[in-house]
Amino acid sequence: MPNTEVVTRPIVEPKIERPKLHKVILLNDDYTPRDFVVRVLKGEFRMGEDRANAVMLTAHRLGSCVIAVYPQDVAESKAARATEAGQRKGYPLQFVTEPEE
Ligand code: TYC
């Protein structure tokens, strides 16, 4: 009887991490007209009139409002485009991003 040894190796399942989503956050300021904020929300974030108004008012009252979550690159480019729309008109309107917990 030959002396055979059986070696077993554990099966290592690769851990696939889901990429973190990033929030786009609207910041309040004292200068940007309300109707302009609503127009940007409708144009860049595909919101209807009622939702855009509610989001604008939440940021106006509380200082900021989370608009949506996207993959990082989408969140960053949408926030940049929306912020630039304000800059082109000379408004300090800001959209920022942060990773979701
Ligand atoms: N606070 C602004 C004003 O009174 C309106 C405004 C609302 C600006 C929300 C930015 O994210 C904002 N004209």
GROMACS .gro file of C-alpha atoms and ligand atoms in nm:
model
  114
    1MET     CA    1   0.000   0.000   0.000
    2PRO     CA    2   0.165   0.326  -0.115
    3ASN     CA    3   0.189   0.600   0.139
    4THR     CA    4  -0.032   0.869  -0.016
    5GLU     CA    5  -0.118   1.192   0.149
    6VAL     CA    6  -0.430   1.388   0.056
    7VAL     CA    7  -0.388   1.760   0.088
    8THR     CA    8  -0.701   1.966   0.095
    9ARG     CA    9  -0.708   2.338   0.042
   10PRO     CA   10  -0.990   2.559   0.162
   11ILE     CA   11  -1.204   2.710  -0.111
   12VAL     CA   12  -1.148   3.083  -0.101
   13GLU     CA   13  -1.448   3.272  -0.228
   14PRO     CA   14  -1.344   3.612  -0.364
   15LYS     CA   15  -1.517   3.889  -0.166
   16ILE     CA   16  -1.678   4.128  -0.410
   17GLU     CA   17  -1.740   4.460  -0.241
   18ARG     CA   18  -2.028   4.662  -0.380
   19PRO     CA   19  -1.898   5.011  -0.460
   20LYS     CA   20  -2.024   5.270  -0.213
   21LEU     CA   21  -2.298   5.502  -0.332
   22HIS     CA   22  -2.248   5.874  -0.289
   23LYS     CA   23  -2.506   6.129  -0.179
   24VAL     CA   24  -2.562   6.453  -0.366
   25ILE     CA   25  -2.646   6.727  -0.116
   26LEU     CA   26  -2.796   7.067  -0.190
   27LEU     CA   27  -2.666   7.348   0.034
   28ASN     CA   28  -2.865   7.657   0.121
   29ASP     CA   29  -2.732   8.008   0.062
   30ASP     CA   30  -2.879   8.355   0.102
   31TYR     CA   31  -2.857   8.470  -0.260
   32THR     CA   32  -2.968   8.213  -0.515
   33PRO     CA   33  -3.332   8.274  -0.614
   34ARG     CA   34  -3.568   7.994  -0.514
   35ASP     CA   35  -3.707   7.951  -0.865
   36PHE     CA   36  -3.355   7.906  -1.003
   37VAL     CA   37  -3.283   7.628  -0.749
   38VAL     CA   38  -3.606   7.457  -0.853
   39ARG     CA   39  -3.513   7.488  -1.223
   40VAL     CA   40  -3.172   7.326  -1.166
   41LEU     CA   41  -3.324   7.042  -0.962
   42LYS     CA   42  -3.574   6.973  -1.240
   43GLY     CA   43  -3.315   6.990  -1.516
   44GLU     CA   44  -3.020   6.809  -1.363
   45PHE     CA   45  -3.194   6.567  -1.129
   46ARG     CA   46  -3.510   6.496  -1.332
   47MET     CA   47  -3.746   6.603  -1.052
   48GLY     CA   48  -4.103   6.712  -1.104
   49GLU     CA   49  -4.216   7.059  -0.991
   50ASP     CA   50  -4.357   6.943  -0.655
   51ARG     CA   51  -4.054   6.738  -0.552
   52ALA     CA   52  -3.810   7.009  -0.665
   53ASN     CA   53  -4.003   7.266  -0.458
   54ALA     CA   54  -4.006   7.042  -0.151
   55VAL     CA   55  -3.631   6.973  -0.179
   56MET     CA   56  -3.552   7.344  -0.227
   57LEU     CA   57  -3.764   7.438   0.077
   58THR     CA   58  -3.601   7.170   0.293
   59ALA     CA   59  -3.253   7.305   0.208
   60HIS     CA   60  -3.378   7.661   0.262
   61ARG     CA   61  -3.517   7.579   0.608
   62LEU     CA   62  -3.264   7.326   0.737
   63GLY     CA   63  -2.947   7.436   0.557
   64SER     CA   64  -2.908   7.130   0.335
   65CYS     CA   65  -3.102   6.847   0.175
   66VAL     CA   66  -2.993   6.509   0.038
   67ILE     CA   67  -3.118   6.492  -0.319
   68ALA     CA   68  -3.026   6.144  -0.439
   69VAL     CA   69  -2.763   5.870  -0.424
   70TYR     CA   70  -2.558   5.752  -0.724
   71PRO     CA   71  -2.232   5.574  -0.798
   72GLN     CA   72  -1.943   5.810  -0.711
   73ASP     CA   73  -1.863   5.926  -1.067
   74VAL     CA   74  -2.229   6.002  -1.147
   75ALA     CA   75  -2.281   6.185  -0.814
   76GLU     CA   76  -1.970   6.397  -0.867
   77SER     CA   77  -2.046   6.492  -1.225
   78LYS     CA   78  -2.410   6.579  -1.149
   79ALA     CA   79  -2.308   6.791  -0.848
   80ALA     CA   80  -2.043   6.970  -1.057
   81ARG     CA   81  -2.283   7.040  -1.347
   82ALA     CA   82  -2.553   7.171  -1.113
   83THR     CA   83  -2.304   7.391  -0.924
   84GLU     CA   84  -2.171   7.526  -1.256
   85ALA     CA   85  -2.524   7.615  -1.367
   86GLY     CA   86  -2.540   7.851  -1.068
   87GLN     CA   87  -2.189   7.986  -1.126
   88ARG     CA   88  -2.277   8.079  -1.486
   89LYS     CA   89  -2.547   8.309  -1.342
   90GLY     CA   90  -2.318   8.442  -1.067
   91TYR     CA   91  -2.499   8.252  -0.787
   92PRO     CA   92  -2.319   8.078  -0.499
   93LEU     CA   93  -2.545   7.770  -0.527
   94GLN     CA   94  -2.359   7.457  -0.418
   95PHE     CA   95  -2.415   7.086  -0.462
   96VAL     CA   96  -2.168   6.864  -0.275
   97THR     CA   97  -2.119   6.487  -0.250
   98GLU     CA   98  -2.029   6.249   0.031
   99PRO     CA   99  -2.010   5.871   0.060
  100GLU     CA  100  -2.309   5.693   0.206
  101GLU     CA  101  -2.237   5.514   0.535
  102TYC     N1  102  -3.220   8.070   0.055
  102TYC     C1  103  -3.241   8.113  -0.081
  102TYC     C2  104  -3.324   8.241  -0.080
  102TYC     O1  105  -3.384   8.275   0.019
  102TYC     C3  106  -3.310   8.006  -0.166
  102TYC     C4  107  -3.233   7.879  -0.168
  102TYC     C5  108  -3.295   7.761  -0.131
  102TYC     C6  109  -3.100   7.877  -0.206
  102TYC     C7  110  -3.225   7.640  -0.130
  102TYC     C8  111  -3.028   7.759  -0.206
  102TYC     O2  112  -3.024   7.524  -0.168
  102TYC     C9  113  -3.093   7.640  -0.169
  102TYC     N2  114  -3.327   8.310  -0.194
   0.00000   0.00000   0.00000
